[in-house]
Amino acid sequence: MELTSPFTLEYAYKRSLGPVLSRFFTALRDGRLEGVRTATGRVLFPPLEYDPDTGEDVGEPVEVGPGGVVTAWTAAPPPGEAWVLVRLDGADTAMLHRFTGDPASLETGLRVTARLAEQRVGFITDIAGFEVEA
Amino acid sequence: MSDDPVTRFKAPVRLDYTVTAGSVTADFLREILKGRLVGRRCPDCRCVYLPPRSACPTCGVITTEQIEVGPNGTVTTFSVIRFPFEGQVLEPPYACAHVLVDGTDTPLLHIVGNCDVDDMRMGMRVRAVWAEELKPTLASVRYFEPNGEPDVTYDSFSGHV
Ligand SMILES: [Zn+2]
């Protein structure tokens, strides 16, 4: 007879954010989408703490979006979830997030917009998802 | 909503598995139900693994021979846990130790009980203390406790640390 057992692997992490991500999540909770500008002028959204090209510190915050363009996407068969890489207006990099519209409408280049959660706490789910731009 | 800056957040990770023991581990756990520690021996290098392994990772051959081991053993190394943490089962301070059970070649990670943590030593001799009700889990060995034998030298177990 086979022996089986439930097994739960769980880590109750708390993450300290540091200055750059603290600013990002504080702005997000307050309803603003803020990337950061690098020394070479690129805008990273979501922000990174260092310029991945040069390793230098990143600079001032830059408000981006809420509209953007889908650069890549994937969707599980209905009623599954759909996920998109979105480059927000004003940003040079894309972020991964949920797509809450009709997956059948997904295509690269689709214009979408971020829908913010009504109750925001300073977490990435403060963006409830992306939907097709009106 | 708060006006304070967001300086941290919770990022818990949780994965719920159903683990299937497999035939070798299942045999091991059934022996535990009888209050016995049974490892497996590699036919090539003669290493005895506890918990048993289905194949010898050194020689790459299937282990075939089951062999009862213990109940005594030697603490090869240990760590005293003095801090509480989430999900902790025992009350600190307590000692986790690698116990080289007699007749085996691989130390077993377990608890040493019935011993002041400040008395923990590499080379101390211990024996398995079984739970009153045996279940198919290594926790049926409640802990290892000092068995009263004199310590052994580091050289006698240095090949198994
Ligand atoms: Zn071997």
Tab-separated table of C-alpha atoms and ligand atoms in Angstrom:
chain	number	residue	atom	x	y	z
A	1	MET	CA	0.000	0.000	0.000
A	2	GLU	CA	1.235	3.441	-0.897
A	3	LEU	CA	2.101	5.803	1.954
A	4	THR	CA	1.179	9.405	1.298
A	5	SER	CA	1.158	12.441	3.515
A	6	PRO	CA	0.201	16.093	3.216
A	7	PHE	CA	3.202	18.381	3.317
A	8	THR	CA	3.166	22.153	3.463
A	9	LEU	CA	6.192	24.249	2.698
A	10	GLU	CA	5.615	27.725	4.044
A	11	TYR	CA	7.755	30.770	4.671
A	12	ALA	CA	6.116	33.766	6.311
A	13	TYR	CA	8.468	36.310	4.772
A	14	LYS	CA	8.292	40.006	5.462
A	15	ARG	CA	10.211	42.076	3.012
A	16	SER	CA	11.899	45.384	3.782
A	17	LEU	CA	11.613	47.530	0.700
A	18	GLY	CA	14.521	49.954	0.752
A	19	PRO	CA	14.287	53.546	-0.506
A	20	VAL	CA	13.497	52.960	-4.195
A	21	LEU	CA	10.812	50.315	-3.816
A	22	SER	CA	9.391	52.009	-0.726
A	23	ARG	CA	8.808	55.115	-2.863
A	24	PHE	CA	7.259	52.984	-5.629
A	25	PHE	CA	4.833	51.156	-3.333
A	26	THR	CA	3.944	54.310	-1.405
A	27	ALA	CA	3.055	56.031	-4.700
A	28	LEU	CA	1.137	52.961	-5.836
A	29	ARG	CA	-0.911	52.909	-2.649
A	30	ASP	CA	-1.628	56.603	-3.233
A	31	GLY	CA	-2.810	55.790	-6.755
A	32	ARG	CA	0.214	56.831	-8.833
A	33	LEU	CA	2.331	54.641	-11.094
A	34	GLU	CA	5.924	55.762	-10.693
A	35	GLY	CA	8.963	54.456	-12.489
A	36	VAL	CA	12.518	55.736	-12.126
A	37	ARG	CA	14.813	57.479	-14.573
A	38	THR	CA	18.340	56.174	-15.045
A	39	ALA	CA	21.426	58.298	-15.692
A	40	THR	CA	21.167	57.394	-19.372
A	41	GLY	CA	17.573	58.656	-19.508
A	42	ARG	CA	15.722	55.377	-19.638
A	43	VAL	CA	12.579	55.019	-17.505
A	44	LEU	CA	12.290	51.726	-15.645
A	45	PHE	CA	8.829	50.584	-14.591
A	46	PRO	CA	8.482	48.863	-12.260
A	47	PRO	CA	11.568	50.539	-10.800
A	48	LEU	CA	14.794	48.713	-10.167
A	49	GLU	CA	17.172	49.818	-7.462
A	50	TYR	CA	20.110	49.956	-9.849
A	51	ASP	CA	20.454	50.580	-13.569
A	52	PRO	CA	20.830	47.052	-14.982
A	53	ASP	CA	23.026	48.403	-17.802
A	54	THR	CA	25.555	50.276	-15.673
A	55	GLY	CA	24.966	49.220	-12.057
A	56	GLU	CA	24.601	52.893	-11.073
A	57	ASP	CA	21.961	54.199	-8.706
A	58	VAL	CA	18.697	55.186	-10.346
A	59	GLY	CA	17.412	58.761	-10.260
A	60	GLU	CA	14.162	60.612	-9.728
A	61	PRO	CA	10.686	59.101	-9.958
A	62	VAL	CA	8.746	59.483	-13.203
A	63	GLU	CA	4.988	59.078	-13.391
A	64	VAL	CA	3.953	56.658	-16.142
A	65	GLY	CA	0.748	55.145	-17.551
A	66	PRO	CA	-1.939	54.335	-16.755
A	67	GLY	CA	-2.180	53.386	-20.446
A	68	GLY	CA	0.306	51.125	-22.135
A	69	VAL	CA	0.907	48.568	-24.817
A	70	VAL	CA	1.022	44.771	-24.593
A	71	THR	CA	4.445	43.501	-25.653
A	72	ALA	CA	3.767	39.813	-24.935
A	73	TRP	CA	0.992	37.748	-23.397
A	74	THR	CA	-0.108	34.268	-22.425
A	75	ALA	CA	-3.525	32.878	-21.569
A	76	ALA	CA	-4.657	29.605	-20.067
A	77	PRO	CA	-7.750	28.004	-21.635
A	78	PRO	CA	-11.038	29.437	-20.281
A	79	PRO	CA	-11.797	30.129	-17.524
A	80	GLY	CA	-8.063	30.475	-16.880
A	81	GLU	CA	-6.077	33.573	-16.215
A	82	ALA	CA	-4.333	35.713	-18.783
A	83	TRP	CA	-1.030	37.437	-18.207
A	84	VAL	CA	0.523	40.317	-20.086
A	85	LEU	CA	3.792	42.139	-20.340
A	86	VAL	CA	2.807	45.806	-20.527
A	87	ARG	CA	5.047	48.745	-21.399
A	88	LEU	CA	3.324	51.713	-19.823
A	89	ASP	CA	3.290	55.065	-21.596
A	90	GLY	CA	6.457	56.919	-20.603
A	91	ALA	CA	8.334	53.752	-19.621
A	92	ASP	CA	11.050	51.881	-21.499
A	93	THR	CA	10.551	48.542	-19.773
A	94	ALA	CA	7.555	46.255	-19.408
A	95	MET	CA	5.880	44.790	-16.340
A	96	LEU	CA	4.159	41.454	-15.892
A	97	HIS	CA	0.607	41.560	-14.586
A	98	ARG	CA	-2.887	40.071	-14.890
A	99	PHE	CA	-5.090	40.849	-17.842
A	100	THR	CA	-8.689	41.095	-16.691
A	101	GLY	CA	-10.303	41.663	-20.089
A	102	ASP	CA	-11.466	39.084	-22.625
A	103	PRO	CA	-8.440	36.891	-23.427
A	104	ALA	CA	-9.732	36.533	-26.979
A	105	SER	CA	-8.940	40.214	-27.501
A	106	LEU	CA	-5.273	39.778	-26.627
A	107	GLU	CA	-2.654	40.560	-29.221
A	108	THR	CA	0.780	42.105	-29.198
A	109	GLY	CA	0.407	45.862	-29.554
A	110	LEU	CA	-2.996	45.941	-27.847
A	111	ARG	CA	-3.610	49.183	-25.929
A	112	VAL	CA	-4.469	48.512	-22.304
A	113	THR	CA	-4.858	50.513	-19.128
A	114	ALA	CA	-4.140	49.771	-15.493
A	115	ARG	CA	-7.137	49.429	-13.216
A	116	LEU	CA	-6.249	50.201	-9.616
A	117	ALA	CA	-7.779	48.390	-6.673
A	118	GLU	CA	-10.183	50.443	-4.572
A	119	GLN	CA	-8.610	49.361	-1.296
A	120	ARG	CA	-4.863	49.806	-1.684
A	121	VAL	CA	-2.281	48.677	0.841
A	122	GLY	CA	1.106	49.131	-0.820
A	123	PHE	CA	1.390	45.837	-2.688
A	124	ILE	CA	1.590	44.922	-6.371
A	125	THR	CA	-2.058	43.834	-6.277
A	126	ASP	CA	-2.886	47.533	-5.803
A	127	ILE	CA	-2.962	47.241	-9.569
A	128	ALA	CA	-6.029	45.008	-9.871
A	129	GLY	CA	-5.130	44.222	-13.440
A	130	PHE	CA	-4.941	45.535	-16.973
A	131	GLU	CA	-7.957	45.900	-19.224
A	132	VAL	CA	-8.471	47.025	-22.828
A	133	GLU	CA	-8.206	50.789	-23.158
A	134	ALA	CA	-11.551	52.459	-23.781
B	1	MET	CA	-5.635	54.123	3.883
B	2	SER	CA	-2.590	55.140	5.845
B	3	ASP	CA	-0.456	58.160	4.947
B	4	ASP	CA	2.729	56.551	6.247
B	5	PRO	CA	5.342	55.498	3.702
B	6	VAL	CA	5.204	51.845	2.709
B	7	THR	CA	8.490	50.404	3.965
B	8	ARG	CA	7.766	46.677	4.041
B	9	PHE	CA	5.203	44.105	3.073
B	10	LYS	CA	4.358	40.509	3.733
B	11	ALA	CA	5.458	38.156	0.980
B	12	PRO	CA	4.514	34.700	2.251
B	13	VAL	CA	5.316	31.605	0.237
B	14	ARG	CA	3.125	28.542	0.685
B	15	LEU	CA	3.147	25.302	-1.277
B	16	ASP	CA	0.796	22.440	-0.398
B	17	TYR	CA	2.096	19.066	-1.457
B	18	THR	CA	0.955	15.497	-1.173
B	19	VAL	CA	4.114	13.480	-0.663
B	20	THR	CA	4.195	9.861	-1.785
B	21	ALA	CA	6.784	7.884	0.128
B	22	GLY	CA	7.985	5.529	-2.594
B	23	SER	CA	8.778	1.887	-1.874
B	24	VAL	CA	12.121	2.367	-0.077
B	25	THR	CA	10.907	5.124	2.224
B	26	ALA	CA	7.638	3.250	2.774
B	27	ASP	CA	9.606	0.183	3.943
B	28	PHE	CA	11.629	2.424	6.265
B	29	LEU	CA	8.470	3.962	7.746
B	30	ARG	CA	6.821	0.535	8.221
B	31	GLU	CA	9.863	-0.588	10.202
B	32	ILE	CA	9.548	2.551	12.307
B	33	LEU	CA	6.018	1.392	13.171
B	34	LYS	CA	7.722	-1.654	14.736
B	35	GLY	CA	10.197	0.555	16.640
B	36	ARG	CA	13.117	-0.333	14.391
B	37	LEU	CA	15.569	1.799	12.421
B	38	VAL	CA	16.347	0.046	9.154
B	39	GLY	CA	18.761	1.473	6.611
B	40	ARG	CA	19.931	0.170	3.263
B	41	ARG	CA	23.409	-0.887	2.205
B	42	CYS	CA	25.158	-0.247	-1.082
B	43	PRO	CA	26.380	-3.570	-2.523
B	44	ASP	CA	29.471	-1.838	-3.990
B	45	CYS	CA	30.930	0.501	-1.365
B	46	ARG	CA	29.091	-1.108	1.593
B	47	CYS	CA	27.842	2.314	2.799
B	48	VAL	CA	24.688	2.088	4.925
B	49	TYR	CA	22.216	4.914	4.393
B	50	LEU	CA	19.762	6.062	7.031
B	51	PRO	CA	17.192	7.193	6.059
B	52	PRO	CA	17.589	4.570	3.348
B	53	ARG	CA	18.194	5.530	-0.257
B	54	SER	CA	17.036	3.464	-3.203
B	55	ALA	CA	20.374	3.937	-4.947
B	56	CYS	CA	23.869	4.782	-3.774
B	57	PRO	CA	24.648	8.363	-4.847
B	58	THR	CA	28.362	7.551	-4.967
B	59	CYS	CA	28.269	4.300	-6.931
B	60	GLY	CA	25.016	4.775	-8.827
B	61	VAL	CA	23.833	1.250	-8.076
B	62	ILE	CA	20.567	0.073	-6.549
B	63	THR	CA	20.713	-0.651	-2.829
B	64	THR	CA	19.317	-4.103	-2.094
B	65	GLU	CA	20.114	-5.076	1.466
B	66	GLN	CA	18.075	-3.821	4.407
B	67	ILE	CA	19.924	-3.669	7.679
B	68	GLU	CA	18.701	-2.868	11.163
B	69	VAL	CA	20.820	-0.212	12.855
B	70	GLY	CA	21.049	1.675	16.156
B	71	PRO	CA	19.498	2.365	18.571
B	72	ASN	CA	22.732	3.984	19.770
B	73	GLY	CA	24.677	6.589	17.879
B	74	THR	CA	27.214	9.403	18.007
B	75	VAL	CA	26.657	13.141	17.763
B	76	THR	CA	28.951	14.240	14.941
B	77	THR	CA	27.931	17.891	15.015
B	78	PHE	CA	25.130	19.965	16.493
B	79	SER	CA	23.513	23.366	16.674
B	80	VAL	CA	21.710	24.909	19.636
B	81	ILE	CA	18.557	26.784	18.670
B	82	ARG	CA	18.062	29.627	21.126
B	83	PHE	CA	15.652	31.848	19.189
B	84	PRO	CA	11.941	31.378	18.610
B	85	PHE	CA	10.664	31.407	15.031
B	86	GLU	CA	7.326	30.989	13.339
B	87	GLY	CA	6.151	27.398	13.113
B	88	GLN	CA	8.610	26.203	15.758
B	89	VAL	CA	7.541	22.932	17.396
B	90	LEU	CA	9.902	22.804	20.383
B	91	GLU	CA	10.553	25.364	23.058
B	92	PRO	CA	14.041	26.903	22.723
B	93	PRO	CA	16.746	26.364	23.721
B	94	TYR	CA	17.114	22.917	22.196
B	95	ALA	CA	19.780	21.096	20.244
B	96	CYS	CA	19.581	19.814	16.682
B	97	ALA	CA	22.289	17.289	15.946
B	98	HIS	CA	23.694	15.078	13.262
B	99	VAL	CA	23.518	11.635	14.817
B	100	LEU	CA	25.617	8.914	13.223
B	101	VAL	CA	23.506	5.929	14.204
B	102	ASP	CA	25.634	2.852	14.913
B	103	GLY	CA	25.917	0.708	11.810
B	104	THR	CA	25.316	3.593	9.371
B	105	ASP	CA	27.560	5.855	7.338
B	106	THR	CA	25.328	8.916	6.940
B	107	PRO	CA	24.374	11.104	9.898
B	108	LEU	CA	20.714	11.655	10.611
B	109	LEU	CA	19.446	15.131	11.479
B	110	HIS	CA	17.445	14.931	14.701
B	111	ILE	CA	16.903	16.437	18.137
B	112	VAL	CA	18.922	15.720	21.271
B	113	GLY	CA	16.757	15.781	24.392
B	114	ASN	CA	17.141	15.026	28.076
B	115	CYS	CA	20.432	16.906	27.954
B	116	ASP	CA	21.314	20.469	28.925
B	117	VAL	CA	22.186	22.291	25.698
B	118	ASP	CA	25.382	23.547	27.333
B	119	ASP	CA	26.470	19.909	27.780
B	120	MET	CA	26.249	19.150	24.056
B	121	ARG	CA	29.499	17.807	22.619
B	122	MET	CA	30.729	16.413	19.338
B	123	GLY	CA	31.442	12.722	19.921
B	124	MET	CA	28.853	12.265	22.671
B	125	ARG	CA	27.072	8.922	22.653
B	126	VAL	CA	23.285	8.897	22.449
B	127	ARG	CA	20.372	6.501	22.001
B	128	ALA	CA	17.024	6.812	20.279
B	129	VAL	CA	14.027	7.458	22.538
B	130	TRP	CA	10.808	6.274	20.944
B	131	ALA	CA	7.392	7.870	21.236
B	132	GLU	CA	4.724	5.899	23.091
B	133	GLU	CA	2.555	5.757	20.010
B	134	LEU	CA	4.518	4.916	16.863
B	135	LYS	CA	3.475	6.549	13.606
B	136	PRO	CA	4.978	6.214	10.122
B	137	THR	CA	7.260	9.224	10.574
B	138	LEU	CA	10.783	9.834	11.793
B	139	ALA	CA	9.174	11.877	14.578
B	140	SER	CA	8.348	8.505	16.167
B	141	VAL	CA	11.886	8.826	17.452
B	142	ARG	CA	11.098	11.630	19.898
B	143	TYR	CA	14.749	12.522	20.315
B	144	PHE	CA	18.148	11.065	21.031
B	145	GLU	CA	19.377	11.233	24.635
B	146	PRO	CA	22.802	10.661	26.224
B	147	ASN	CA	23.250	6.916	26.740
B	148	GLY	CA	25.939	7.135	29.434
B	149	GLU	CA	28.798	5.763	27.343
B	150	PRO	CA	32.044	7.775	27.244
B	151	ASP	CA	32.537	10.182	24.336
B	152	VAL	CA	34.312	8.857	21.258
B	153	THR	CA	37.169	10.640	19.519
B	154	TYR	CA	36.680	12.881	16.538
B	155	ASP	CA	38.916	10.627	14.465
B	156	SER	CA	36.479	7.750	14.958
B	157	PHE	CA	33.719	9.565	13.038
B	158	SER	CA	35.593	12.221	11.039
B	159	GLY	CA	34.894	10.302	7.828
B	160	HIS	CA	31.151	10.714	8.363
B	161	VAL	CA	30.811	14.413	9.198
C	1	ZN	ZN	28.033	2.787	-2.986
